[in-house]
Amino acid sequence: MNDEGPPEPDDDAPEAEPAPKPDPPKAVTAPGASPAVQVATVAAAIVVLLVVGIVFVVQGAKDPAKPPAAGGSDQTTVPAPPTSGYEPTRGEPLPPLPSIPASLCPSAPLKRPLTVLSFNIHHGATPDERLDLGAIGREITSWKPDVVLLQEVDDGRSRTGGIRQAEALGKATGLNWVYGGNQGGGGSSAIGNAILSRFPVTTWRNTHLPVAGGRELRGLLHAAINVDGTMISVYSTHFDHGAGTARMAQARASAQIMAADPNPKIFGGDLNAGPGTAPLQVLRAAGLGDVWAVGEGAGNTVPARSPRNRIDYVLHDGWFTPLQSAVLRSAISDHRAVWTRVEFRKELGCFKIGE
């Protein structure tokens, strides 16, 4: 290997004589172009440019840039309430109207639509396991929900400092709370679902769902809430993430439980299944509609930083119609939250809003 480097230049070598410089190019005059023709050409070009500019200005006034769509990739705030008489554009028909017993007609009308949030909080930790349950509470508060359906909520587990997370979030948000623990971590600790509600919770129950070859015990948490004198049932769940047979069994069991419930129903959670999969078909066949029928875009929720899949949902029965839906980015969780504003359907004669 030669370590001496490139040879030094030879100072004694004779200098080369410089090459002769070429003659400068001669100007070529375009034949036959009179000054009058040149002036007319320039004027025509100016007129064309002015016309193009006017077209762009007019078109911009007629079709201004649209604001970011609800459910956009970086949305962190909820949409403003719709104006009176607003009718959303739907991507699918509503579920069938329910048969309403006279006894279920409320003594007082709903004062406003309900806002519902479904949120897998990943036990209040970032994807790299940095805990910040306080930030989760602040995010929920900023989204101003009436009802919150939570998944992956720890209760007394050592990995999250032994905190009862549902209770802590209830206190942080000022909302009523109930908790349903499912898979345990030994002793009294558990992982499960929770429901937060701005309205009083009258009854609640947690039902364990079939394991059916799945990896963990899952549950369906139900709370009956009193909304302006009307009883509404809300459900939070988290289907198995490993086995499709488990998700199917859990969807069927959930549908069976809700079929025995006469109240208006909202169902949501992390279903670990895409929109067209068999578990979703089971739930849709049970009379549930998808609030994303009024959302924009794909509604993807995972992974949180750059979502490519939609596995988190808010579903509703035939009593409700969704007005707005959005997917909201969390600074903490590995899921994005699903937010929606719903109201009772106008076709239900005994239900009126805001009178």
Short mmCIF file of C-alpha atoms in Angstrom, two decimals, residues 1 21 24 32 94 108 112 114 136 140 148 155 159 170 176 202 226 230-231 251 254 293 309 320 353:
data_model
loop_
_atom_site.label_atom_id
_atom_site.label_comp_id
_atom_site.label_asym_id
_atom_site.label_seq_id
_atom_site.Cartn_x
_atom_site.Cartn_y
_atom_site.Cartn_z
CA MET A 1 0.00 0.00 0.00
CA LYS A 21 -9.43 33.26 -27.09
CA PRO A 24 -17.17 36.81 -29.46
CA GLY A 32 -38.64 40.43 -41.12
CA LEU A 94 -79.28 4.72 9.76
CA ALA A 108 -88.54 16.03 29.79
CA ARG A 112 -78.87 19.22 23.55
CA LEU A 114 -74.74 14.09 23.47
CA ILE A 136 -54.84 11.85 29.62
CA ILE A 140 -60.39 14.26 27.99
CA VAL A 148 -66.35 8.58 27.90
CA ASP A 155 -56.61 -0.64 38.74
CA ARG A 159 -46.65 -0.85 36.61
CA GLY A 170 -63.11 10.73 37.36
CA ASN A 176 -68.94 10.20 37.43
CA THR A 202 -78.13 4.77 38.04
CA ASN A 226 -80.04 9.42 33.42
CA THR A 230 -84.25 9.61 29.81
CA MET A 231 -82.40 6.40 30.63
CA ALA A 251 -69.15 -9.75 19.39
CA SER A 254 -72.14 -8.38 23.33
CA ALA A 293 -70.96 7.40 8.65
CA ASN A 309 -55.79 0.91 10.70
CA PHE A 320 -79.71 7.92 17.61
CA ILE A 353 -84.63 18.33 21.52
#
